[in-house]
Amino acid sequence: ALGDNAKLTVRVIPPPTADPGAGGAAPPPPPVKAFGARTLVHLEAVRTRLGPREPLRLRIRNRNAFGVRARVRLRGTATAGGRARRAAPRGRLLLLSASTRRTVPVAVPAPLQRELRQRHRVALVVVARLRDPAGNTRRITKRMTLRLGATR
């Protein structure tokens, strides 16, 4: 039969390599500049005893290996005339470099200043919206009570 005399030749061509002297190992991809399970950004008040019109000074620490964009806002409720009303948030936009600590003043909203003068204390929440270089957004919150301090 004719099929018995046929000869089959298979030729295998290896895939092309980028650099023949590199040994065939590709370099590892660069690390992703994004938040992990924890944001590694911390908030704390420098002091919580304030004058009636004094801004709240916050210390913000970024322990990431990349810069972070943050919008920090104060949120609270003021009881005017016996009913609770949420004060409009005031805030600051800032850029935190890698492994830095900054102290920033954030203005206290006028209804909360009034509450502080009348009741000598006001509870509020500091909310920071964080964005990493990859575009991911996270939110961290910190509850604190401000007390009326001595007027200067």
PDB file of C-alpha atoms in Angstrom, residues 33-44 58-64 66-73 92-97 100 104 126-142:
ATOM      1  CA  LYS A  33       0.752  50.601  44.703  1.00  0.00           C
ATOM      2  CA  ALA A  34      -2.568  49.933  46.367  1.00  0.00           C
ATOM      3  CA  PHE A  35      -3.999  49.520  49.863  1.00  0.00           C
ATOM      4  CA  GLY A  36      -3.772  46.088  51.417  1.00  0.00           C
ATOM      5  CA  ALA A  37      -6.061  44.693  54.096  1.00  0.00           C
ATOM      6  CA  ARG A  38      -5.252  47.747  56.234  1.00  0.00           C
ATOM      7  CA  THR A  39      -4.931  51.273  54.889  1.00  0.00           C
ATOM      8  CA  LEU A  40      -1.935  52.126  57.134  1.00  0.00           C
ATOM      9  CA  VAL A  41      -3.227  55.699  57.450  1.00  0.00           C
ATOM     10  CA  HIS A  42      -3.960  56.888  60.995  1.00  0.00           C
ATOM     11  CA  LEU A  43      -5.784  59.926  62.387  1.00  0.00           C
ATOM     12  CA  GLU A  44      -5.537  61.506  65.812  1.00  0.00           C
ATOM     13  CA  LEU A  58      -5.378  66.609  63.285  1.00  0.00           C
ATOM     14  CA  ARG A  59      -2.215  64.549  62.956  1.00  0.00           C
ATOM     15  CA  ILE A  60      -2.386  62.252  59.933  1.00  0.00           C
ATOM     16  CA  ARG A  61       0.204  59.526  59.414  1.00  0.00           C
ATOM     17  CA  ASN A  62       0.739  57.579  56.178  1.00  0.00           C
ATOM     18  CA  ARG A  63       2.832  54.431  56.624  1.00  0.00           C
ATOM     19  CA  ASN A  64       2.442  53.238  53.023  1.00  0.00           C
ATOM     20  CA  PHE A  66       3.284  55.334  48.178  1.00  0.00           C
ATOM     21  CA  GLY A  67       1.551  58.690  48.349  1.00  0.00           C
ATOM     22  CA  VAL A  68      -2.125  58.960  49.282  1.00  0.00           C
ATOM     23  CA  ARG A  69      -4.726  61.621  48.508  1.00  0.00           C
ATOM     24  CA  ALA A  70      -7.024  62.321  51.459  1.00  0.00           C
ATOM     25  CA  ARG A  71     -10.143  64.409  52.036  1.00  0.00           C
ATOM     26  CA  VAL A  72     -10.696  64.923  55.755  1.00  0.00           C
ATOM     27  CA  ARG A  73     -14.106  66.068  57.015  1.00  0.00           C
ATOM     28  CA  ARG A  92      -9.618  69.694  53.782  1.00  0.00           C
ATOM     29  CA  LEU A  93      -8.072  68.046  50.745  1.00  0.00           C
ATOM     30  CA  LEU A  94      -4.432  67.040  51.136  1.00  0.00           C
ATOM     31  CA  LEU A  95      -1.730  64.907  49.598  1.00  0.00           C
ATOM     32  CA  LEU A  96       0.277  62.670  51.912  1.00  0.00           C
ATOM     33  CA  SER A  97       3.662  61.508  50.663  1.00  0.00           C
ATOM     34  CA  THR A 100       5.068  60.935  56.295  1.00  0.00           C
ATOM     35  CA  VAL A 104      -3.442  69.952  59.503  1.00  0.00           C
ATOM     36  CA  VAL A 126     -13.698  62.638  61.661  1.00  0.00           C
ATOM     37  CA  VAL A 127     -14.084  60.956  58.268  1.00  0.00           C
ATOM     38  CA  ALA A 128     -11.155  60.643  55.856  1.00  0.00           C
ATOM     39  CA  ARG A 129     -11.654  59.405  52.304  1.00  0.00           C
ATOM     40  CA  LEU A 130      -8.383  57.994  50.995  1.00  0.00           C
ATOM     41  CA  ARG A 131      -7.351  57.265  47.422  1.00  0.00           C
ATOM     42  CA  ASP A 132      -4.269  55.232  46.477  1.00  0.00           C
ATOM     43  CA  PRO A 133      -2.338  55.508  43.164  1.00  0.00           C
ATOM     44  CA  ALA A 134      -4.312  52.566  41.732  1.00  0.00           C
ATOM     45  CA  GLY A 135      -7.529  54.587  42.140  1.00  0.00           C
ATOM     46  CA  ASN A 136      -9.022  52.569  45.011  1.00  0.00           C
ATOM     47  CA  THR A 137     -10.977  54.593  47.582  1.00  0.00           C
ATOM     48  CA  ARG A 138     -11.231  53.709  51.268  1.00  0.00           C
ATOM     49  CA  ARG A 139     -12.830  55.490  54.205  1.00  0.00           C
ATOM     50  CA  ILE A 140     -11.532  55.660  57.763  1.00  0.00           C
ATOM     51  CA  THR A 141     -13.453  57.162  60.671  1.00  0.00           C
ATOM     52  CA  LYS A 142     -12.504  58.324  64.157  1.00  0.00           C
TER      53      LYS A 142
END
